[in-house]
Tab-separated table of C-alpha atoms in Angstrom:
chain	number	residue	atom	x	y	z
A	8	UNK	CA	7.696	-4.958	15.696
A	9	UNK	CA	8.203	-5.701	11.892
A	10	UNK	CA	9.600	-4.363	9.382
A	11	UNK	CA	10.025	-5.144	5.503
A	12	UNK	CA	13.695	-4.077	3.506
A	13	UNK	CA	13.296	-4.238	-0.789
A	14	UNK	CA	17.032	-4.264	-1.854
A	15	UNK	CA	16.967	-1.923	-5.104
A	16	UNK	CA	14.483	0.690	-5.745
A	17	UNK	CA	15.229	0.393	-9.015
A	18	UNK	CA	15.417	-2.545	-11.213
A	19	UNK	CA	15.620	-3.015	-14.964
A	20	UNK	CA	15.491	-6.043	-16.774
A	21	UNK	CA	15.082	-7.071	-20.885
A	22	UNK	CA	12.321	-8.387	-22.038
A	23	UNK	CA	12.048	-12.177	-22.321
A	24	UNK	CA	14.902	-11.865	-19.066
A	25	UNK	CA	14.303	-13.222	-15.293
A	26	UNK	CA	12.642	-11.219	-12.911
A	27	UNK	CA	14.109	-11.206	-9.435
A	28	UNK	CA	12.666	-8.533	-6.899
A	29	UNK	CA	14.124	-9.098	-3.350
A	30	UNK	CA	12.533	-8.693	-0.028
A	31	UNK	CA	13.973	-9.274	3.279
A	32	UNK	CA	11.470	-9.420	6.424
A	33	UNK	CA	11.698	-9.001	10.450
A	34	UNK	CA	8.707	-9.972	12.805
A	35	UNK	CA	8.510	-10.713	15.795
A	36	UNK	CA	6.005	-13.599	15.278
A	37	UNK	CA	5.121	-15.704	12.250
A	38	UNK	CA	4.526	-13.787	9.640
A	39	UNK	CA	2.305	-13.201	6.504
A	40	UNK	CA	4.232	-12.248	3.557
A	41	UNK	CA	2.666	-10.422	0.513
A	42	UNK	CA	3.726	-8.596	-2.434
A	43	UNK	CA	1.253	-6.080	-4.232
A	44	UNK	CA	1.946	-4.163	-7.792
A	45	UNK	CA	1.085	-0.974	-8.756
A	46	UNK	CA	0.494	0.488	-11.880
A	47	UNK	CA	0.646	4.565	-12.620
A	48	UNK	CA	-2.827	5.939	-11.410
A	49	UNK	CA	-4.017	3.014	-9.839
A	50	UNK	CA	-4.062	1.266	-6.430
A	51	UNK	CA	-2.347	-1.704	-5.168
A	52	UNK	CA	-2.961	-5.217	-6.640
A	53	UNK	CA	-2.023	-8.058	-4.685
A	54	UNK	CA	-0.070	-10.542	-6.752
A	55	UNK	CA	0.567	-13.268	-4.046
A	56	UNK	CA	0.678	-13.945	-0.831
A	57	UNK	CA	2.489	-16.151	1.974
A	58	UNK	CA	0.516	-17.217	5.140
A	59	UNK	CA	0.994	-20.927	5.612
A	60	UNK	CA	1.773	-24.195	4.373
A	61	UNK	CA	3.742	-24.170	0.719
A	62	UNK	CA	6.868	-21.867	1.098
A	63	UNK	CA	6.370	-21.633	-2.806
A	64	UNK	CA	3.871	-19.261	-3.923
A	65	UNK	CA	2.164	-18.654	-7.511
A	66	UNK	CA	0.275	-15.459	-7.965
A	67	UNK	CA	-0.759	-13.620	-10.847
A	68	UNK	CA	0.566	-13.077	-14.212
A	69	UNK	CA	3.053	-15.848	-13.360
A	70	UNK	CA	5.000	-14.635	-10.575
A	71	UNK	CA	6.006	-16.053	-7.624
A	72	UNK	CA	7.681	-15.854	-4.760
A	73	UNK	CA	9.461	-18.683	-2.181
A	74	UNK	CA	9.318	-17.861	1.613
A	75	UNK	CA	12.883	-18.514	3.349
A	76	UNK	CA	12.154	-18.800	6.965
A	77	UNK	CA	16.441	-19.567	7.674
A	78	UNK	CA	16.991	-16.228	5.301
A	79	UNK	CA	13.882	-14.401	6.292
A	80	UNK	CA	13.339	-13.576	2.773
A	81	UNK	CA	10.562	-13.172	0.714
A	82	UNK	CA	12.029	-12.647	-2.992
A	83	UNK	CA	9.267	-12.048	-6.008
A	84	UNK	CA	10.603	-13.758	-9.426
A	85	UNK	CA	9.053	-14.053	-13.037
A	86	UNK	CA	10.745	-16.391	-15.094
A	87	UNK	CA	10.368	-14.625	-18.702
A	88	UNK	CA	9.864	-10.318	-18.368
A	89	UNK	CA	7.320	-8.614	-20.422
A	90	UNK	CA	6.572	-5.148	-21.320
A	91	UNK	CA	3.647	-5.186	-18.581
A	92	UNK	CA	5.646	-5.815	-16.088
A	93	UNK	CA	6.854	-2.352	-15.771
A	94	UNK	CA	5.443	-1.316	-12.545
A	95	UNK	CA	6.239	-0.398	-8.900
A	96	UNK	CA	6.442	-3.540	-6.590
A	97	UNK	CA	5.615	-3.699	-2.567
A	98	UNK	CA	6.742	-6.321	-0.545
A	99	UNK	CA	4.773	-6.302	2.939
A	100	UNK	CA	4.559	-7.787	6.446
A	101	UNK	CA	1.206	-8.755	8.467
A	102	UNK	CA	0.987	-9.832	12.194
A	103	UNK	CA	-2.509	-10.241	11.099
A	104	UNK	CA	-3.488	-6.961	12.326
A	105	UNK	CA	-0.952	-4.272	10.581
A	106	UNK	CA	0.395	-4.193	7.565
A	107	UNK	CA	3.686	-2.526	7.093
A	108	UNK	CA	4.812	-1.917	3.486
A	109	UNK	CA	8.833	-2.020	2.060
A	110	UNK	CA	10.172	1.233	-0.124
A	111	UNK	CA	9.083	-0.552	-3.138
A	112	UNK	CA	11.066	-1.224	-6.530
A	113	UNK	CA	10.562	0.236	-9.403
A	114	UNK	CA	10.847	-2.457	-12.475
A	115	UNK	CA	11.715	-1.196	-15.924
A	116	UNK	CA	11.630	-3.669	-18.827
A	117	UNK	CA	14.176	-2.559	-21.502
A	118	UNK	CA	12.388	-3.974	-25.161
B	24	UNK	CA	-12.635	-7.932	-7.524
B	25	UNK	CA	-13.564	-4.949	-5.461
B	26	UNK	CA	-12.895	-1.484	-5.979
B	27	UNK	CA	-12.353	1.102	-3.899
B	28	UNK	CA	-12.076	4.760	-5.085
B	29	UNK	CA	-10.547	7.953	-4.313
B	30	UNK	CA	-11.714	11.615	-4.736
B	31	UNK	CA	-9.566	13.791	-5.933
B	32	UNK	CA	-6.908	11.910	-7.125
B	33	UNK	CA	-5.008	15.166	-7.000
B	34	UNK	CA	-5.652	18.354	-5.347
B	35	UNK	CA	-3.515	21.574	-4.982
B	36	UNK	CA	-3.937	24.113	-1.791
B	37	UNK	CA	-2.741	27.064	-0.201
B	38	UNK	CA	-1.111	26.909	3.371
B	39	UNK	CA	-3.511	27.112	6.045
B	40	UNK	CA	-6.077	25.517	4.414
B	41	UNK	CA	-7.894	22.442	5.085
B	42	UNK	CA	-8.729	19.627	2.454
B	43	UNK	CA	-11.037	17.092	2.381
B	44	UNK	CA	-10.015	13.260	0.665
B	45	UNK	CA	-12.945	10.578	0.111
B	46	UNK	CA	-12.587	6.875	0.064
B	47	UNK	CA	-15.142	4.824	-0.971
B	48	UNK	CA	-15.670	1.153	-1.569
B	49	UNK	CA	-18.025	1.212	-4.772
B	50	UNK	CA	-19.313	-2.425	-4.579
B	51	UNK	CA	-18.709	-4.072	-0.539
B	52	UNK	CA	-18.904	-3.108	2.811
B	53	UNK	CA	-16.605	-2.195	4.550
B	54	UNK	CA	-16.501	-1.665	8.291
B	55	UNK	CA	-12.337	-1.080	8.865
B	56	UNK	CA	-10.594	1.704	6.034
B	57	UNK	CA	-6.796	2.544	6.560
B	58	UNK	CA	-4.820	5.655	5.138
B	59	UNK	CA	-1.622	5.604	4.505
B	60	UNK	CA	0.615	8.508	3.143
B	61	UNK	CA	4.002	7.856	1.189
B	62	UNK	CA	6.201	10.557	0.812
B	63	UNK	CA	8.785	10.479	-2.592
B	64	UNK	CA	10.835	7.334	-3.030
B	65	UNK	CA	9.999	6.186	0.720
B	66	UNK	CA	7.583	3.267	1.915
B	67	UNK	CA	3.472	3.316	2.649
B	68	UNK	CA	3.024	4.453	6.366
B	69	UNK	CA	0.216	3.500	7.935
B	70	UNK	CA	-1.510	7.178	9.326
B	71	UNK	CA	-4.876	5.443	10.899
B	72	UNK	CA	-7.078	2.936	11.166
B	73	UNK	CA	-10.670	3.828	10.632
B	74	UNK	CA	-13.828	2.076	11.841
B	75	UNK	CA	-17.319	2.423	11.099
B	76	UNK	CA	-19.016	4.443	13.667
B	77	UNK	CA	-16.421	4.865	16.051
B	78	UNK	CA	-13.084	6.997	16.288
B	79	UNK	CA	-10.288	6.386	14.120
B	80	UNK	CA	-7.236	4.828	15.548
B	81	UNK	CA	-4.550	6.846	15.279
B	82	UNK	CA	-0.383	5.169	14.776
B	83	UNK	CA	2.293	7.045	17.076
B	84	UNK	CA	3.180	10.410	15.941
B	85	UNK	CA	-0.156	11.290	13.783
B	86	UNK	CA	-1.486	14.317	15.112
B	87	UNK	CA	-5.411	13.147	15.036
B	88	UNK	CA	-6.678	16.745	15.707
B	89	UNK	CA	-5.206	17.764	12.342
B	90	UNK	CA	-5.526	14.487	10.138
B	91	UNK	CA	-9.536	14.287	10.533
B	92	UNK	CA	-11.265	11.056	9.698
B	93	UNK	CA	-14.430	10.436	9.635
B	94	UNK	CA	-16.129	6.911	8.675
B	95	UNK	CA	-20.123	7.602	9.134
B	96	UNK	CA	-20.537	4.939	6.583
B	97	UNK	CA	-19.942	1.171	5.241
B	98	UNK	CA	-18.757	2.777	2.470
B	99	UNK	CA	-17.228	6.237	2.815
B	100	UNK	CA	-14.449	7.066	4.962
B	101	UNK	CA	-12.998	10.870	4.739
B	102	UNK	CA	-10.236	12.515	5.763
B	103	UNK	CA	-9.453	16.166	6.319
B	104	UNK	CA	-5.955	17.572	6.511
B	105	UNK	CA	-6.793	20.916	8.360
B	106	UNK	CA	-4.753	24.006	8.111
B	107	UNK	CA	-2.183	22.574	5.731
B	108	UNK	CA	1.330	23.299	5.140
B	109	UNK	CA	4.054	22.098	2.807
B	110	UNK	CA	5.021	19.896	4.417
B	111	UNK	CA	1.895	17.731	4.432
B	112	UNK	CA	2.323	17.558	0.541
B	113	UNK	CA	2.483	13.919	0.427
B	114	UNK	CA	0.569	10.998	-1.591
B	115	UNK	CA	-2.473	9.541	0.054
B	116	UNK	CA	-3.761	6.004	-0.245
B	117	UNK	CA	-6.687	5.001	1.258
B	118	UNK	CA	-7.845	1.077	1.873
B	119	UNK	CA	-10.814	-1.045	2.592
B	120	UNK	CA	-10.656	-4.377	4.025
B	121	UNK	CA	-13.296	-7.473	2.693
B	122	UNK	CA	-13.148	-10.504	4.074
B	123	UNK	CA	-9.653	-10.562	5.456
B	124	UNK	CA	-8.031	-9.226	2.182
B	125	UNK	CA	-6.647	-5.770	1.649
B	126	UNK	CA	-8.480	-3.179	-1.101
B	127	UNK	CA	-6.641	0.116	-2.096
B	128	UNK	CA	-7.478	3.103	-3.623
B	129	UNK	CA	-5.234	5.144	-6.286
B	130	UNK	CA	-4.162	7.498	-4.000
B	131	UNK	CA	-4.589	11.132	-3.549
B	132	UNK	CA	-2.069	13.210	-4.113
B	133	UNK	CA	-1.673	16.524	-2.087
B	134	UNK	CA	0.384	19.626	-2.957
B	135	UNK	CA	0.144	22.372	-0.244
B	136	UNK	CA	1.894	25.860	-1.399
């Protein structure tokens, strides 16, 4: 069984301000880690993704995320927010078969 | 990067009716589709698992006689919600899978009166 817990459904941040989305994981075996974005009226975009090797992973429009085995964390950051950040973020679980999705966050960037 | 689509993105209909959702992959193959539904400020949940030419897999607790799929080809996978009622009103996602990587559509969202 797995299961995927995002700690705030709502964040808000200023712009130019750090980004930190958390994610906290449960699987029964070694698992992949991703987090996706989604933008009003469109599907999910992966940003990144943990499956092995390098706990630190860069995605796209310079986030990242660091995979915690001890904490069984997967938390997203951004160093510097912009305005097109604003977006609802998924953190998910794989067993390499099913996927199982967190609540999401909602991230508001305040100008 | 691939695209899948969705058809309609929204769609309102009375109770006891049944309504039809396409998912298409406009520019790959693809022989597995999932649907998901995600109901107001809660998480994706996986409904099926669809394969090309066979029967969908259905998860625990998804009635497959009234959530309908149908995958006849690499690149269209349907699904019906028959006889709906309120309380199927619910957002929709469909998604293709290429090469080991995960492809979703905008959703669909569904408003039964």
């Amino acid at each position: 069984a797995q299961s995927v817990t995002q700690l705030g459904s709502h964040v808000s941040v200023s712009e130019g301000a750090l980004v930190l989305l958390r994610c906290n994981y449960s699987s029964s075996v070694p698992p992949y880690l991703f987090w996706y974005v989604q933008y009003p009226n469109q599907g999910l975009q992966l940003l990144l993704k943990y499956t092995t090797g390098a706990t630190l992973v860069k995605g796209i429009n310079g986030f990242e995320a660091e995979f915690k085995k001890s904490e069984t964390s997967f938390h997203l950051t951004k160093p510097s927010a912009h305005m097109s950040d604003a977006a609802e973020y998924f953190c998910a679980v794989s067993d390499g078969e099913k996927l199982t999705f967190g609540t999401g966050t909602r991230l508001t960037i305040i100008p | 990067g691939a695209v899948v689509s969705q058809h309609p993105s929204w769609v309102i209909c009375k109770s006891g009716t049944s309504v039809k959702i396409e998912c298409r992959s406009l520019d790959f193959q693809a022989t597995t589709m999932f649907w998901y539904r995600q109901f107001p400020k809660q998480s994706l949940m996986l409904m099926a698992t669809s394969n090309e030419g066979s029967k969908a897999t259905y998860e625990q607790g998804v009635e497959k006689d009234k959530f309908l799929i149908n995958h006849a080809s690499l690149t269209l996978s349907t699904l019906t919600v028959t006889s709906a009622h309120p309380e199927d009103s619910s957002f929709y996602i469909c998604s293709a899978r290429r090469e080991g990587r995960r492809f979703f559509g905008p959703g669909t969202r569904l408003t039964v009166l």
